[in-house]
mmCIF file of the C-alpha atoms, coordinates in Angstrom:
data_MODEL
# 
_entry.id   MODEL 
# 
loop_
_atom_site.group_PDB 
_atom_site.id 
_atom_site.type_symbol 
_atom_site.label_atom_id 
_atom_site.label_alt_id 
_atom_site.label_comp_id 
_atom_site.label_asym_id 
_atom_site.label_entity_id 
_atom_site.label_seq_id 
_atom_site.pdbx_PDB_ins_code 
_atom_site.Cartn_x 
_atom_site.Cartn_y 
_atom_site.Cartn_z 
_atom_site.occupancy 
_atom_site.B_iso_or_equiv 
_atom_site.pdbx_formal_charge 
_atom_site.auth_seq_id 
_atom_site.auth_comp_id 
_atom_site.auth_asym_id 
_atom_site.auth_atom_id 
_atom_site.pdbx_PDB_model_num 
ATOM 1  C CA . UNK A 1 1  ? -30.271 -11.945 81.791 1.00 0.00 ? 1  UNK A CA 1 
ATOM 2  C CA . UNK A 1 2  ? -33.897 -12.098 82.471 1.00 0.00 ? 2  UNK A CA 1 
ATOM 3  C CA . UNK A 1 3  ? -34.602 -10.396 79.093 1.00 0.00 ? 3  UNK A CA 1 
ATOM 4  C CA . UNK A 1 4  ? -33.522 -13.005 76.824 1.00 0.00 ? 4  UNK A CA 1 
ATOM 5  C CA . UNK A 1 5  ? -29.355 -13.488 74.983 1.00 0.00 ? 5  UNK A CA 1 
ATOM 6  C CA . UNK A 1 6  ? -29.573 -11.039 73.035 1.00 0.00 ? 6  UNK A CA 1 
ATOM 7  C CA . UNK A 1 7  ? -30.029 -8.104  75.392 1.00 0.00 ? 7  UNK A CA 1 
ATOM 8  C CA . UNK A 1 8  ? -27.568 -5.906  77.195 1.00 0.00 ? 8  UNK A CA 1 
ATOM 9  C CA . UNK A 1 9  ? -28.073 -3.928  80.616 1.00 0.00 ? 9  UNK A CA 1 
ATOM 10 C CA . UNK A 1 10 ? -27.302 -0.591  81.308 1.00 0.00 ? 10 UNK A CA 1 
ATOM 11 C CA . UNK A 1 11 ? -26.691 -0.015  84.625 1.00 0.00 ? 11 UNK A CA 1 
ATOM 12 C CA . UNK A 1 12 ? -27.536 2.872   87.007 1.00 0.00 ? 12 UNK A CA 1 
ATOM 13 C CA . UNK A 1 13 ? -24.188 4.301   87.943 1.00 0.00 ? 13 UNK A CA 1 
ATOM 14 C CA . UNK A 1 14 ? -23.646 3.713   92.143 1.00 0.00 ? 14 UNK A CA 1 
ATOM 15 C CA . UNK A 1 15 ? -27.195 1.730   91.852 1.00 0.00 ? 15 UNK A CA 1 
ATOM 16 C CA . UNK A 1 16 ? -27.451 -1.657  94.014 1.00 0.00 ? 16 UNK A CA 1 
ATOM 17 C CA . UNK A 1 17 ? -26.763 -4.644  92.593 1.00 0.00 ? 17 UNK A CA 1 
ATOM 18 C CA . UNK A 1 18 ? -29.013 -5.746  89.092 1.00 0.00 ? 18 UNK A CA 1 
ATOM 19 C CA . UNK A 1 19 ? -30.345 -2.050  88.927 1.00 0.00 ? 19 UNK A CA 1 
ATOM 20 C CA . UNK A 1 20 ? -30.441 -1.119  85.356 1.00 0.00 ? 20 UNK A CA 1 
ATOM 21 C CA . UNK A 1 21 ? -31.662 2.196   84.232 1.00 0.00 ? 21 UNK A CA 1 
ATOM 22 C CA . UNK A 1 22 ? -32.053 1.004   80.129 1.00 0.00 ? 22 UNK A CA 1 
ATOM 23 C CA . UNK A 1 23 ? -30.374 -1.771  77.762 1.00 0.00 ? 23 UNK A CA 1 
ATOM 24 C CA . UNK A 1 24 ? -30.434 -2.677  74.449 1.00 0.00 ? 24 UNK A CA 1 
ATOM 25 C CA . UNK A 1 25 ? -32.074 -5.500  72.940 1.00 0.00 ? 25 UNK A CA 1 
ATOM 26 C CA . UNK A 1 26 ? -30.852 -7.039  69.534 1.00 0.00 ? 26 UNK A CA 1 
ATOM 27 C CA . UNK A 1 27 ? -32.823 -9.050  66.938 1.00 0.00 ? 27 UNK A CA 1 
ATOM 28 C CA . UNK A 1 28 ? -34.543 -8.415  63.617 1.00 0.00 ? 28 UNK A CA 1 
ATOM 29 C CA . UNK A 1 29 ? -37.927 -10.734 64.639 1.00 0.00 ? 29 UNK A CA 1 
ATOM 30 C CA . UNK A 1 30 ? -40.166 -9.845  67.824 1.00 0.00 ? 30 UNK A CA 1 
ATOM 31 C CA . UNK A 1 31 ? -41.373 -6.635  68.863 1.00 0.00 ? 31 UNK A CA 1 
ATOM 32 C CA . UNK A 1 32 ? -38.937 -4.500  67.423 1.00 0.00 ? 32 UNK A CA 1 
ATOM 33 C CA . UNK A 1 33 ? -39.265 -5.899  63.833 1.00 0.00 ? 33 UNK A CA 1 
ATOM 34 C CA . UNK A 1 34 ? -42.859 -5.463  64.426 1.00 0.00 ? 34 UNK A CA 1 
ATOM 35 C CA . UNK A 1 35 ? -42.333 -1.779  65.357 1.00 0.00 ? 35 UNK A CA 1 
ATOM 36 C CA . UNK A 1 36 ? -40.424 -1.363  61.956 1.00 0.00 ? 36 UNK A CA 1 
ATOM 37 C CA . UNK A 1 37 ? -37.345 -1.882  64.123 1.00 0.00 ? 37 UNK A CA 1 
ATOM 38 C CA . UNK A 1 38 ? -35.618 0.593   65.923 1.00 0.00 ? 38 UNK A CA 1 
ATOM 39 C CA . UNK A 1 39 ? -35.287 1.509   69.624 1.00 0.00 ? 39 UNK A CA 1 
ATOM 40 C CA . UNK A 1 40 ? -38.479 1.150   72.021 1.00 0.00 ? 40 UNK A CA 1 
ATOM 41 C CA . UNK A 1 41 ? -38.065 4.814   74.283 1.00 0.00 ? 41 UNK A CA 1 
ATOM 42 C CA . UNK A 1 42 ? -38.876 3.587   77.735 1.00 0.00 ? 42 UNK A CA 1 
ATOM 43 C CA . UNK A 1 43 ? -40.263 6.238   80.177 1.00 0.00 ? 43 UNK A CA 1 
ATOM 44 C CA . UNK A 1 44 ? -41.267 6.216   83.949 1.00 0.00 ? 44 UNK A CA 1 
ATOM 45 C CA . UNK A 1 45 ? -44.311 6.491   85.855 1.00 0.00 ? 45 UNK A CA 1 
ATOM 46 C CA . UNK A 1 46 ? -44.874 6.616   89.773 1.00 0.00 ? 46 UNK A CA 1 
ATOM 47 C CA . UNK A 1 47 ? -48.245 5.706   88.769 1.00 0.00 ? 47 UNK A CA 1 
ATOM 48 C CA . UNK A 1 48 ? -49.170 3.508   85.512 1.00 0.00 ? 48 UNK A CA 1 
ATOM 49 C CA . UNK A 1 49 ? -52.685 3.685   85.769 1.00 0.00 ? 49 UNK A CA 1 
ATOM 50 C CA . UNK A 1 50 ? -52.911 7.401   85.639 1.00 0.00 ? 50 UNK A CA 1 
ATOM 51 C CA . UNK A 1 51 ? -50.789 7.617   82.962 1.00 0.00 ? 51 UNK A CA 1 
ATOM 52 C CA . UNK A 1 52 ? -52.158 5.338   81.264 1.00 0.00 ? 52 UNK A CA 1 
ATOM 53 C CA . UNK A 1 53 ? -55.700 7.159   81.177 1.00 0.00 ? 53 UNK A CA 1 
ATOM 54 C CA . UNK A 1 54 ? -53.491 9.672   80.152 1.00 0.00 ? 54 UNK A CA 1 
ATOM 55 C CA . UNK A 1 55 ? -52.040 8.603   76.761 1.00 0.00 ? 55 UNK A CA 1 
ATOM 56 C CA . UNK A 1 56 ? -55.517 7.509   76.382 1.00 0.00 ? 56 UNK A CA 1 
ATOM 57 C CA . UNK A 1 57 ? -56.840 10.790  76.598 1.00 0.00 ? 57 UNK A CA 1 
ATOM 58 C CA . UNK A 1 58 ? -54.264 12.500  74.722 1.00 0.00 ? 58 UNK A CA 1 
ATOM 59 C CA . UNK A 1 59 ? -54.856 10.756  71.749 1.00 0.00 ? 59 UNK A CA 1 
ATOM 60 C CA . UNK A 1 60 ? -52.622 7.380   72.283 1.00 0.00 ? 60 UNK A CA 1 
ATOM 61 C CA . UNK A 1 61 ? -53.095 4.326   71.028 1.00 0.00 ? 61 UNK A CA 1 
ATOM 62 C CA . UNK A 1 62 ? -52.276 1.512   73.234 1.00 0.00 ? 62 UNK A CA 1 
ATOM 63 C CA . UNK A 1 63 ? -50.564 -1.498  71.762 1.00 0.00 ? 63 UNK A CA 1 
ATOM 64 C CA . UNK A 1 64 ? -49.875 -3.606  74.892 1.00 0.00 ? 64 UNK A CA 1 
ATOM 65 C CA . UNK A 1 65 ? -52.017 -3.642  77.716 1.00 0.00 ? 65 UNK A CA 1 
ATOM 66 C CA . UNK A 1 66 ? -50.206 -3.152  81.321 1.00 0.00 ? 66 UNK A CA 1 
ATOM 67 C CA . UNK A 1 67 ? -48.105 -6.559  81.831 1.00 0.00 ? 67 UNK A CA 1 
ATOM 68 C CA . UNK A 1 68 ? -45.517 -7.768  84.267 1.00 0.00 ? 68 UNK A CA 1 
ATOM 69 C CA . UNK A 1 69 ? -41.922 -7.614  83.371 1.00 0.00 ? 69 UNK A CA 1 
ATOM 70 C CA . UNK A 1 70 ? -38.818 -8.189  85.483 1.00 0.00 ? 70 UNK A CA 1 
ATOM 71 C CA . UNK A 1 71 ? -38.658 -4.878  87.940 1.00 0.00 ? 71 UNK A CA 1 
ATOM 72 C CA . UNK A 1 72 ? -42.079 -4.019  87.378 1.00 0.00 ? 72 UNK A CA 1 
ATOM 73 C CA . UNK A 1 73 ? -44.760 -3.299  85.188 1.00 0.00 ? 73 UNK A CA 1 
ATOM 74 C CA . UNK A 1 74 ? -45.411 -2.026  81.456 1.00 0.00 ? 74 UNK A CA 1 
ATOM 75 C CA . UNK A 1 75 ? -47.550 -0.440  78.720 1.00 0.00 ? 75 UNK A CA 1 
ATOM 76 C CA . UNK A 1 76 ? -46.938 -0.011  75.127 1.00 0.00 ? 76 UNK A CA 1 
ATOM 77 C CA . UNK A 1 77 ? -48.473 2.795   72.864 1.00 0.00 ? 77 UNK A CA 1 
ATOM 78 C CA . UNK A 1 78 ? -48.276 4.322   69.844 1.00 0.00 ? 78 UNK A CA 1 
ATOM 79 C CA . UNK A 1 79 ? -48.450 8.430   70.106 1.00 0.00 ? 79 UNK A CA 1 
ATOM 80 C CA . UNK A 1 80 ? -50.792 10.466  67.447 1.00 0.00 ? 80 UNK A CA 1 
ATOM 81 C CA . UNK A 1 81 ? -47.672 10.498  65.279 1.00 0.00 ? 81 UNK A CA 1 
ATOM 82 C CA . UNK A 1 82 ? -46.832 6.697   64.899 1.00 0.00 ? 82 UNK A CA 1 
ATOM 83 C CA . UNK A 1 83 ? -43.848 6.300   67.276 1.00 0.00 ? 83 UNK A CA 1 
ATOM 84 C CA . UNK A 1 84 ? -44.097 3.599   69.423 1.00 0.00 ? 84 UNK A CA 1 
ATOM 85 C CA . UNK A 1 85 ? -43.360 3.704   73.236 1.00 0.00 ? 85 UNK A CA 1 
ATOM 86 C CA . UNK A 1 86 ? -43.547 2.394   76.592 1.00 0.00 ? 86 UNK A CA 1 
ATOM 87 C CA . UNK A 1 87 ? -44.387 3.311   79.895 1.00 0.00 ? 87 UNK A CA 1 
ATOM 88 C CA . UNK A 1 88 ? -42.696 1.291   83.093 1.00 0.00 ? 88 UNK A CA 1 
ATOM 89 C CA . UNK A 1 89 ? -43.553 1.307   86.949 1.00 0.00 ? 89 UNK A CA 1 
ATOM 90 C CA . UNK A 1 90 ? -42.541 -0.690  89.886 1.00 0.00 ? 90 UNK A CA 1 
ATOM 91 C CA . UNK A 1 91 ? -45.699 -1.061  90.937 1.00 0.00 ? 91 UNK A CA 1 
# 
């Protein structure tokens, strides 16, 4: 896949071709040994800047500026607690 060997789609049930909904990355180096391994939650946005300012605002610390990915674009932050997640947009 796009992602790398190691990863596996998941795919959105009746979705068009190459439409994933999730997957499942494996590997014990990269960002998910530097998260203290683990799964990354992924959630959506119709707008990643807003939500961005957002997290921001609600006390989140942002660990990867918005970047382009395959399908889209991405942030990474880390909520007032510690966990680590992501934010994802098509635009």
């Amino acid at each position: 896949t796009t992602y790398g060997p190691g990863y596996a789609g998941i795919k959105k049930p009746g979705g068009a071709e190459g439409e994933e909904m999730g997957g499942l990355a494996v590997g014990s180096s990269g960002a998910s040994a530097k998260r203290g391994g683990g799964p990354l939650v992924v959630l959506y946005s119709g707008d990643l800047k807003a939500t961005l300012k957002e997290v921001r605002d609600a006390g989140g610390t942002i660990v990867k500026d918005p970047f382009a990915f395959p399908g889209g674009r991405r942030f990474e932050f880390q909520d007032p607690s510690g966990n680590t997640l992501a934010v994802w947009s098509k635009k």
